[in-house]
Short mmCIF file of C-alpha atoms in Angstrom, two decimals:
data_model
loop_
_atom_site.label_atom_id
_atom_site.label_comp_id
_atom_site.label_asym_id
_atom_site.label_seq_id
_atom_site.Cartn_x
_atom_site.Cartn_y
_atom_site.Cartn_z
CA MET A 1 -2.46 -25.31 3.67
CA PHE A 2 -2.16 -21.67 3.41
CA ALA A 3 -2.72 -19.25 6.25
CA LEU A 4 -3.85 -15.59 5.71
CA VAL A 5 -3.04 -13.59 8.73
CA ASP A 6 -4.71 -10.20 8.52
CA CYS A 7 -4.19 -7.27 11.08
CA ASN A 8 -7.66 -6.12 12.11
CA ASN A 9 -8.24 -2.49 11.36
CA PHE A 10 -4.36 -1.94 11.07
CA TYR A 11 -4.07 1.69 11.37
CA ALA A 12 -6.40 2.04 13.87
CA SER A 13 -4.92 -0.55 15.90
CA CYS A 14 -1.54 1.01 15.56
CA GLU A 15 -2.88 4.22 17.21
CA ARG A 16 -4.41 2.12 20.19
CA VAL A 17 -1.20 0.24 20.81
CA PHE A 18 0.19 3.31 22.71
CA ARG A 19 -3.00 4.99 23.50
CA PRO A 20 -5.37 2.45 25.43
CA ASP A 21 -7.66 5.09 26.22
CA LEU A 22 -8.90 4.78 22.57
CA ASN A 23 -9.98 1.28 23.01
CA GLY A 24 -13.74 1.39 22.18
CA VAL A 25 -13.34 4.93 20.75
CA PRO A 26 -14.35 5.58 17.02
CA ILE A 27 -11.37 6.22 14.95
CA VAL A 28 -10.63 7.56 11.32
CA VAL A 29 -7.04 7.63 9.69
CA LEU A 30 -6.72 10.41 7.05
CA SER A 31 -4.95 10.28 3.70
CA ASN A 32 -1.91 12.40 2.53
CA ASN A 33 -2.12 15.99 3.32
CA ASP A 34 -5.34 14.98 5.79
CA GLY A 35 -7.46 14.68 2.53
CA CYS A 36 -9.96 11.87 3.02
CA VAL A 37 -10.57 8.77 5.19
CA ILE A 38 -8.50 5.62 4.39
CA ALA A 39 -9.08 3.64 7.43
CA ARG A 40 -11.99 3.05 9.96
CA SER A 41 -12.26 1.28 13.37
CA ASN A 42 -15.17 -0.97 13.66
CA GLU A 43 -16.84 1.82 15.91
CA ALA A 44 -16.42 4.29 13.31
CA LYS A 45 -18.06 1.95 10.56
CA LYS A 46 -21.06 1.43 12.57
CA LEU A 47 -21.47 5.09 13.03
CA GLY A 48 -21.73 5.41 9.20
CA VAL A 49 -18.39 7.09 8.24
CA PRO A 50 -17.67 5.59 4.47
CA MET A 51 -14.37 4.75 2.94
CA GLY A 52 -13.09 7.74 1.13
CA ALA A 53 -14.96 10.38 3.10
CA VAL A 54 -13.58 13.70 2.40
CA ALA A 55 -12.34 14.97 6.03
CA TYR A 56 -13.78 18.43 5.79
CA GLN A 57 -17.13 17.52 4.67
CA PHE A 58 -17.28 15.08 7.51
CA GLN A 59 -15.77 17.39 10.19
CA GLU A 60 -19.33 18.17 11.81
CA MET A 61 -20.17 14.30 12.01
CA PHE A 62 -16.68 13.68 13.37
CA THR A 63 -16.91 16.25 16.43
CA GLN A 64 -20.95 15.31 17.16
CA ASN A 65 -19.90 11.51 17.32
CA ASN A 66 -16.48 11.98 19.34
CA ILE A 67 -14.67 10.38 16.39
CA GLN A 68 -10.96 10.59 16.88
CA VAL A 69 -9.19 11.51 13.83
CA PHE A 70 -5.57 10.66 12.85
CA SER A 71 -3.30 11.82 10.28
CA SER A 72 -1.59 9.16 8.45
CA ASN A 73 1.68 8.10 10.56
CA TYR A 74 3.50 5.73 8.15
CA ALA A 75 6.60 5.87 10.16
CA LEU A 76 4.62 4.22 13.01
CA TYR A 77 2.47 1.96 10.83
CA GLY A 78 5.51 0.56 8.78
CA ASP A 79 7.57 -0.09 12.04
CA MET A 80 4.69 -1.93 13.73
CA SER A 81 4.09 -3.98 10.28
CA ALA A 82 7.80 -5.16 10.08
CA ARG A 83 7.41 -6.29 14.02
CA VAL A 84 4.43 -8.37 13.21
CA MET A 85 5.86 -9.55 9.84
CA ASN A 86 9.04 -10.67 11.55
CA LEU A 87 7.12 -12.48 14.34
CA LEU A 88 4.99 -14.37 11.63
CA SER A 89 8.18 -15.66 10.03
CA GLN A 90 8.96 -17.73 12.92
CA PHE A 91 5.80 -19.96 12.37
CA ALA A 92 5.84 -21.19 8.81
CA PRO A 93 8.51 -22.47 6.52
CA GLU A 94 7.62 -19.72 4.05
CA ILE A 95 6.01 -16.38 4.18
CA GLU A 96 4.70 -13.82 1.82
CA VAL A 97 4.23 -10.35 2.88
CA TYR A 98 1.30 -9.47 0.52
CA SER A 99 0.55 -5.69 2.03
CA ILE A 100 1.51 -3.86 5.04
CA ASP A 101 -1.34 -5.53 7.04
CA GLU A 102 -1.40 -8.96 5.49
CA ALA A 103 0.66 -12.02 5.13
CA PHE A 104 0.23 -15.60 3.71
CA LEU A 105 1.82 -18.44 5.48
CA LEU A 106 2.55 -21.93 3.55
CA TYR A 107 2.52 -24.99 5.68
CA ASP A 108 3.65 -27.41 3.07
CA LYS A 109 4.20 -30.95 4.03
CA CYS A 110 2.63 -30.33 7.83
CA ASP A 111 -0.04 -32.85 8.03
CA TYR A 112 0.79 -33.51 11.49
CA LEU A 113 0.19 -29.96 12.58
CA ASN A 114 -2.83 -29.00 14.47
CA LEU A 115 -3.99 -25.95 12.83
CA ALA A 116 -6.26 -24.45 15.45
CA ASP A 117 -3.45 -24.73 17.93
CA GLU A 118 -1.09 -23.14 15.81
CA ALA A 119 -3.42 -20.35 15.03
CA LEU A 120 -4.05 -19.72 18.51
CA LYS A 121 -0.32 -19.61 19.32
CA ILE A 122 0.04 -17.09 16.27
CA LYS A 123 -2.55 -14.88 17.78
CA LYS A 124 -1.18 -15.19 21.19
CA VAL A 125 2.45 -14.21 20.31
CA VAL A 126 1.64 -11.30 17.97
CA THR A 127 -0.94 -9.86 20.27
CA LYS A 128 1.21 -10.34 23.32
CA SER A 129 4.31 -8.87 21.56
CA THR A 130 2.87 -5.98 19.66
CA GLY A 131 -0.72 -5.44 20.71
CA ILE A 132 -2.04 -5.61 17.28
CA PRO A 133 -5.16 -8.01 16.98
CA ILE A 134 -5.24 -10.28 14.01
CA SER A 135 -7.41 -12.62 12.18
CA ILE A 136 -6.29 -15.85 10.67
CA GLY A 137 -7.87 -17.95 7.87
CA PHE A 138 -6.46 -21.38 6.94
CA ALA A 139 -7.51 -23.24 3.77
CA PRO A 140 -5.93 -25.33 0.75
CA THR A 141 -5.60 -22.42 -1.45
CA LYS A 142 -4.79 -18.59 -1.14
CA THR A 143 -7.93 -17.64 -2.53
CA LEU A 144 -9.95 -19.96 0.01
CA ALA A 145 -7.62 -18.52 2.49
CA LYS A 146 -8.77 -15.21 2.02
CA ALA A 147 -12.30 -16.21 2.19
CA ALA A 148 -11.62 -18.02 5.40
CA ASN A 149 -10.20 -14.89 6.92
CA LYS A 150 -13.10 -12.96 5.83
CA ILE A 151 -15.28 -15.46 7.96
CA ALA A 152 -13.05 -15.33 10.94
CA LYS A 153 -13.16 -11.39 10.89
CA LYS A 154 -17.06 -11.27 10.28
CA PHE A 155 -18.13 -13.48 12.89
CA ALA A 156 -15.30 -12.92 15.34
CA GLU A 157 -17.20 -13.54 18.41
CA ARG A 158 -17.89 -17.38 17.42
CA THR A 159 -14.61 -18.06 15.71
CA ASN A 160 -12.32 -16.06 17.95
CA GLY A 161 -10.74 -14.54 14.85
CA ILE A 162 -9.81 -17.92 13.48
CA TYR A 163 -11.47 -20.01 10.76
CA ILE A 164 -10.13 -23.13 9.41
CA ILE A 165 -11.51 -24.52 5.64
CA ASP A 166 -10.59 -28.27 5.97
CA THR A 167 -13.14 -30.20 4.78
CA GLU A 168 -15.57 -30.12 1.38
CA GLU A 169 -18.53 -29.08 3.57
CA LYS A 170 -16.64 -25.98 5.05
CA ARG A 171 -15.73 -25.06 1.63
CA ILE A 172 -18.85 -25.32 -0.14
CA LYS A 173 -20.64 -23.40 3.16
CA ALA A 174 -18.09 -20.48 2.78
CA LEU A 175 -18.61 -20.15 -0.95
CA LYS A 176 -22.40 -20.04 -0.61
CA TRP A 177 -21.92 -17.44 2.15
CA LEU A 178 -19.35 -15.21 0.09
CA PRO A 179 -20.71 -12.54 -2.59
CA VAL A 180 -18.98 -12.77 -5.67
CA GLU A 181 -17.93 -9.24 -5.57
CA ASP A 182 -15.79 -10.03 -2.37
CA VAL A 183 -13.92 -12.74 -3.92
CA TRP A 184 -10.29 -12.03 -4.16
CA GLY A 185 -9.56 -10.97 -7.63
CA ILE A 186 -12.97 -10.23 -8.97
CA GLY A 187 -13.38 -6.31 -9.18
CA ARG A 188 -16.34 -4.24 -9.97
CA ARG A 189 -16.50 -4.91 -13.82
CA LEU A 190 -16.35 -8.51 -13.65
CA SER A 191 -18.70 -8.80 -10.69
CA LYS A 192 -21.32 -6.65 -12.72
CA ARG A 193 -21.00 -9.06 -15.79
CA LEU A 194 -21.42 -12.14 -13.30
CA PHE A 195 -24.44 -10.48 -11.85
CA GLU A 196 -26.10 -10.42 -15.28
CA ILE A 197 -25.88 -14.20 -15.83
CA GLY A 198 -27.19 -14.76 -12.30
CA VAL A 199 -23.81 -15.44 -10.52
CA LYS A 200 -24.46 -13.93 -7.30
CA THR A 201 -21.98 -15.90 -4.74
CA ALA A 202 -18.58 -17.26 -4.98
CA TYR A 203 -20.24 -20.78 -5.16
CA ASP A 204 -22.40 -19.69 -8.17
CA PHE A 205 -19.19 -18.94 -10.01
CA THR A 206 -17.67 -22.43 -9.48
CA GLN A 207 -20.70 -23.73 -11.01
CA LEU A 208 -19.72 -22.24 -14.30
CA SER A 209 -17.99 -24.74 -16.89
CA ASP A 210 -14.17 -24.41 -17.42
CA ASP A 211 -14.69 -23.94 -21.05
CA TRP A 212 -17.30 -21.14 -20.58
CA VAL A 213 -15.02 -19.10 -18.06
CA LYS A 214 -12.02 -19.52 -20.27
CA LYS A 215 -13.93 -18.61 -23.41
CA LYS A 216 -15.99 -15.62 -22.18
CA MET A 217 -13.49 -14.39 -19.65
CA SER A 218 -10.01 -15.52 -19.41
CA VAL A 219 -7.26 -17.81 -17.95
CA VAL A 220 -6.85 -15.40 -14.99
CA GLU A 221 -10.36 -16.10 -13.97
CA LEU A 222 -10.27 -19.89 -14.83
CA ARG A 223 -7.24 -20.11 -12.41
CA LEU A 224 -9.45 -18.18 -9.75
CA LYS A 225 -12.14 -20.77 -10.44
CA HIS A 226 -9.82 -23.61 -9.44
CA GLU A 227 -8.62 -21.73 -6.42
CA LEU A 228 -12.30 -21.59 -5.03
CA GLU A 229 -12.57 -25.35 -5.97
CA GLY A 230 -9.68 -26.11 -3.67
CA LYS A 231 -7.39 -26.72 -6.41
CA PRO A 232 -4.14 -24.73 -5.91
CA THR A 233 -2.90 -22.54 -8.77
CA LEU A 234 -1.57 -19.35 -7.01
CA GLU A 235 2.13 -19.93 -5.74
CA MET A 236 3.58 -18.08 -2.83
CA ALA A 237 5.30 -14.83 -4.43
CA ASP A 238 8.98 -13.77 -3.88
CA THR A 239 8.48 -10.68 -1.68
CA ALA A 240 12.14 -10.04 -2.24
CA VAL A 241 11.75 -9.37 -5.91
CA ALA A 242 12.58 -5.73 -6.96
CA LYS A 243 9.68 -3.47 -7.81
CA GLN A 244 9.22 -2.72 -11.40
CA ASN A 245 7.92 0.76 -10.90
CA ILE A 246 8.55 3.38 -8.05
CA ALA A 247 6.57 6.51 -7.74
CA THR A 248 7.00 9.59 -5.54
CA THR A 249 3.58 11.66 -5.86
CA ARG A 250 2.39 14.60 -3.54
CA SER A 251 -0.49 16.69 -3.31
CA PHE A 252 0.85 20.14 -2.45
CA ASP A 253 -0.43 22.44 0.61
CA HIS A 254 -1.23 25.15 -1.85
CA ASN A 255 -2.21 25.52 -5.37
CA TYR A 256 1.02 26.83 -7.36
CA LYS A 257 1.44 28.15 -10.82
CA GLU A 258 5.14 29.11 -10.90
CA LEU A 259 7.16 26.77 -12.90
CA ALA A 260 10.44 27.12 -10.46
CA VAL A 261 8.19 25.93 -7.59
CA LEU A 262 7.18 23.03 -9.67
CA GLN A 263 10.43 22.34 -10.71
CA GLU A 264 11.62 22.02 -7.32
CA ARG A 265 9.13 19.65 -6.63
CA VAL A 266 9.56 17.54 -9.66
CA SER A 267 13.59 17.31 -8.92
CA THR A 268 12.82 16.34 -5.22
CA PHE A 269 10.52 13.64 -6.35
CA ALA A 270 13.01 12.40 -8.88
CA ALA A 271 15.66 12.28 -6.13
CA SER A 272 13.32 10.25 -4.04
CA CYS A 273 12.58 7.83 -6.78
CA ALA A 274 16.36 7.43 -7.34
CA GLN A 275 17.10 6.67 -3.98
CA LYS A 276 14.30 3.81 -3.89
CA LEU A 277 16.12 2.55 -7.13
CA ARG A 278 19.39 2.61 -5.32
CA ARG A 279 18.11 0.81 -2.39
CA GLN A 280 16.99 -2.20 -4.43
CA LYS A 281 20.12 -1.94 -6.75
CA SER A 282 18.34 -1.08 -9.83
CA CYS A 283 18.36 1.21 -12.60
CA CYS A 284 15.50 2.64 -14.64
CA ASN A 285 15.02 3.19 -18.40
CA ALA A 286 12.12 5.46 -18.31
CA ILE A 287 10.44 8.27 -16.46
CA MET A 288 6.84 9.57 -16.24
CA ILE A 289 5.87 12.87 -15.11
CA PHE A 290 2.77 14.26 -14.47
CA LEU A 291 0.85 17.25 -13.17
CA HIS A 292 -2.70 18.04 -11.85
CA THR A 293 -4.83 20.84 -11.13
CA ASN A 294 -6.98 20.94 -8.15
CA GLY A 295 -10.16 19.01 -9.28
CA HIS A 296 -12.13 20.09 -6.16
CA ARG A 297 -11.47 24.10 -7.41
CA LYS A 298 -14.50 24.18 -9.98
CA ASP A 299 -13.77 27.89 -10.16
CA LEU A 300 -10.34 27.14 -11.63
CA PRO A 301 -9.55 26.13 -15.12
CA GLN A 302 -8.68 22.42 -14.97
CA TYR A 303 -5.44 20.79 -16.64
CA SER A 304 -3.72 17.42 -16.31
CA GLN A 305 -0.98 15.73 -18.24
CA ASN A 306 1.84 13.36 -18.19
CA ILE A 307 4.63 12.34 -20.22
CA VAL A 308 7.14 9.59 -20.36
CA VAL A 309 10.79 10.25 -21.08
CA LYS A 310 13.01 7.39 -22.18
CA THR A 311 16.57 7.63 -20.61
CA PRO A 312 19.34 7.29 -23.17
CA TYR A 313 20.92 4.86 -20.73
CA PRO A 314 20.02 2.83 -17.45
CA THR A 315 20.67 4.94 -14.40
CA ASN A 316 19.60 5.71 -10.74
CA SER A 317 21.87 8.71 -10.34
CA SER A 318 19.53 11.53 -8.64
CA ILE A 319 21.34 14.00 -10.86
CA GLU A 320 20.58 12.42 -13.96
CA ILE A 321 16.90 11.36 -13.31
CA GLY A 322 16.27 14.75 -11.98
CA LYS A 323 17.67 16.16 -15.32
CA PHE A 324 15.32 13.90 -17.30
CA ALA A 325 12.29 14.52 -15.26
CA LEU A 326 12.89 18.37 -15.67
CA GLU A 327 12.97 18.06 -19.28
CA GLY A 328 9.69 16.01 -19.39
CA LEU A 329 8.01 18.91 -17.02
CA ALA A 330 9.03 21.59 -19.33
CA LYS A 331 7.13 19.89 -22.11
CA ILE A 332 3.98 19.56 -20.19
CA TYR A 333 3.85 22.72 -18.30
CA LYS A 334 1.36 25.24 -19.17
CA GLU A 335 1.15 28.74 -17.77
CA ASN A 336 -1.75 30.27 -15.78
CA TYR A 337 -2.95 27.11 -14.31
CA TYR A 338 -2.85 26.46 -10.48
CA TYR A 339 -1.37 23.05 -9.87
CA LYS A 340 -2.10 20.89 -6.72
CA LYS A 341 -0.29 17.65 -7.67
CA ALA A 342 2.77 16.44 -9.31
CA GLY A 343 4.46 13.22 -9.30
CA VAL A 344 7.37 10.97 -10.78
CA VAL A 345 7.33 7.38 -11.64
CA VAL A 346 10.59 5.49 -12.68
CA MET A 347 9.84 2.56 -15.16
CA ASP A 348 11.33 -0.03 -17.30
CA ILE A 349 13.77 -1.17 -14.07
CA THR A 350 16.64 -3.36 -14.50
CA PRO A 351 19.08 -4.86 -12.27
CA GLU A 352 22.15 -2.46 -11.67
CA ASN A 353 24.51 -5.42 -12.19
CA ARG A 354 22.92 -6.18 -15.58
CA LYS A 355 22.36 -2.75 -17.15
CA GLN A 356 22.86 -2.34 -21.02
CA PHE A 357 25.70 -0.03 -21.89
CA SER A 358 25.66 2.04 -24.73
CA LEU A 359 28.62 2.91 -27.12
CA PHE A 360 28.33 6.59 -27.30
CA GLU A 361 26.54 7.66 -24.14
CA ASN A 362 26.14 6.40 -20.48
CA SER A 363 25.53 7.17 -16.86
CA ASN A 364 28.35 9.48 -15.47
CA PRO A 365 30.50 6.90 -13.37
CA LYS A 366 31.50 9.79 -10.74
CA HIS A 367 27.91 9.74 -9.77
CA LEU A 368 28.14 6.07 -8.27
CA LEU A 369 30.60 7.17 -5.68
CA LEU A 370 28.68 10.60 -5.00
CA MET A 371 25.18 8.79 -4.68
CA GLN A 372 26.80 6.22 -2.37
CA ALA A 373 28.14 8.92 -0.11
CA MET A 374 24.86 10.73 -0.08
CA ASP A 375 22.92 7.75 0.60
CA LYS A 376 25.49 7.13 3.65
CA LEU A 377 25.31 10.71 5.03
CA ASN A 378 21.55 10.84 4.93
CA LYS A 379 21.21 7.42 6.43
CA THR A 380 23.50 8.32 9.56
CA ILE A 381 22.69 12.00 10.08
CA GLY A 382 19.00 11.97 9.12
CA ASN A 383 17.03 11.44 5.96
CA GLN A 384 17.38 14.43 3.23
CA LYS A 385 19.87 16.12 5.32
CA VAL A 386 22.19 16.11 2.17
CA LYS A 387 20.42 17.41 -1.08
CA LEU A 388 21.20 18.22 -4.65
CA ALA A 389 21.94 21.91 -5.08
CA ARG A 390 18.75 22.44 -7.24
CA HIS A 391 16.61 21.53 -4.38
CA ASP A 392 15.59 24.54 -2.24
CA LEU A 393 17.54 24.09 1.01
CA GLY A 394 15.61 26.83 2.70
CA ARG A 395 12.25 25.35 2.07
CA THR A 396 10.56 22.60 4.13
CA TRP A 397 7.96 20.88 2.26
CA LYS A 398 5.86 18.76 4.56
CA MET A 399 2.42 17.14 3.92
CA LYS A 400 -0.46 18.61 5.91
CA GLN A 401 -0.60 16.42 9.09
CA GLU A 402 -2.50 18.47 11.67
CA ARG A 403 -3.50 15.20 13.61
CA LEU A 404 -0.38 13.42 13.46
CA SER A 405 0.41 11.09 16.49
CA PRO A 406 3.78 10.59 17.86
CA ARG A 407 6.25 8.25 16.16
CA PHE A 408 6.33 6.05 19.40
CA SER A 409 8.66 3.27 18.16
CA THR A 410 11.02 5.01 15.65
CA ASN A 411 12.00 8.32 17.32
CA LEU A 412 13.62 8.47 20.51
CA LYS A 413 12.20 12.03 21.17
CA GLU A 414 8.71 10.64 20.70
CA ILE A 415 9.12 7.56 22.76
CA ILE A 416 6.34 7.03 25.50
CA GLU A 417 6.83 8.12 28.96
CA VAL A 418 5.94 6.10 32.11
CA LYS A 419 5.69 7.88 35.36
CA THR A 420 5.79 6.24 38.60
CA HIS A 421 5.18 7.51 42.13
#
């Protein structure tokens, strides 16, 4: 059996852990630079706040309905997520951390286990230890476990946040309830195609023949159909596998047109990507750089471009990746445009200990020790205290975070204070 454990309204719940006065109060969390809504509490959903709502356009609604607005506090969310996942790893032989607020647990050869009791135990431990409410769905496949979790969350008062699909009757009932567009793995385009042939629920989808699905769709959808039928086809993924693409992108606090400003930004993004590569002991063989103007400023000329630069050798040096990124930037930069966003994506990633050397040109071996020293210092005295010379040491680049809550669990200066009398 698979279990999908999902943290309820995770970002909002993290804000409430250290602010119990927010329980029952509508909450929204904003994206980078406080741009748009990326998370909502149930109370905010009931008030009609849509996902992706542009913050400044809904400010009046936030004020009128006493909706508490927070900037994304990824230091807090990441730490709380790690705490939840560490607790979950104690319960099952195998765990797959699927996202910051979701994890699959595999209960293989555990027929003796009472799943209802196990779920209650998990809920009790996680809630008591972290204060984060969770929902749990058990089922014979990962896709059905997703469906079970939806039911557990949707009908929380009846299910106590727990639902187990352990009989054929429950499987059929769940599939007839689940809209096909809400099936894990079926996106908007595919759901539209299915609507056109009368497929409206997950159960309708399972009634299509295997041959038709394979011919008209693909083997991916065929596996999904088998998953819904209770036949496991998706295995637990190895969460320790290195990422195949690493990106650092940011929207700027202002619109900038000066090349020097963009060079500093892109160089900084490249260094961030290089640091992430070193952290997972990998190197990249290609780098993508992109630039965007502000799409919301219709009064300004618009421009968007990207370029992929192949590196002559695999590298994770901040110096070298920054150099190649700036070469790419020079090719796509155009004067007299006001830029709002830029980014660097390192691609074609290979393990550090298996990189292919070239006969004529290779990464500077001196950079290895230099990068190790930089990483050690930044880890010891504070992130990004040591920078490259091309980075502007006098300029502090920060995202717009006007509603940022304290980093209660990761910064000693911001921990909660308890006063006694």
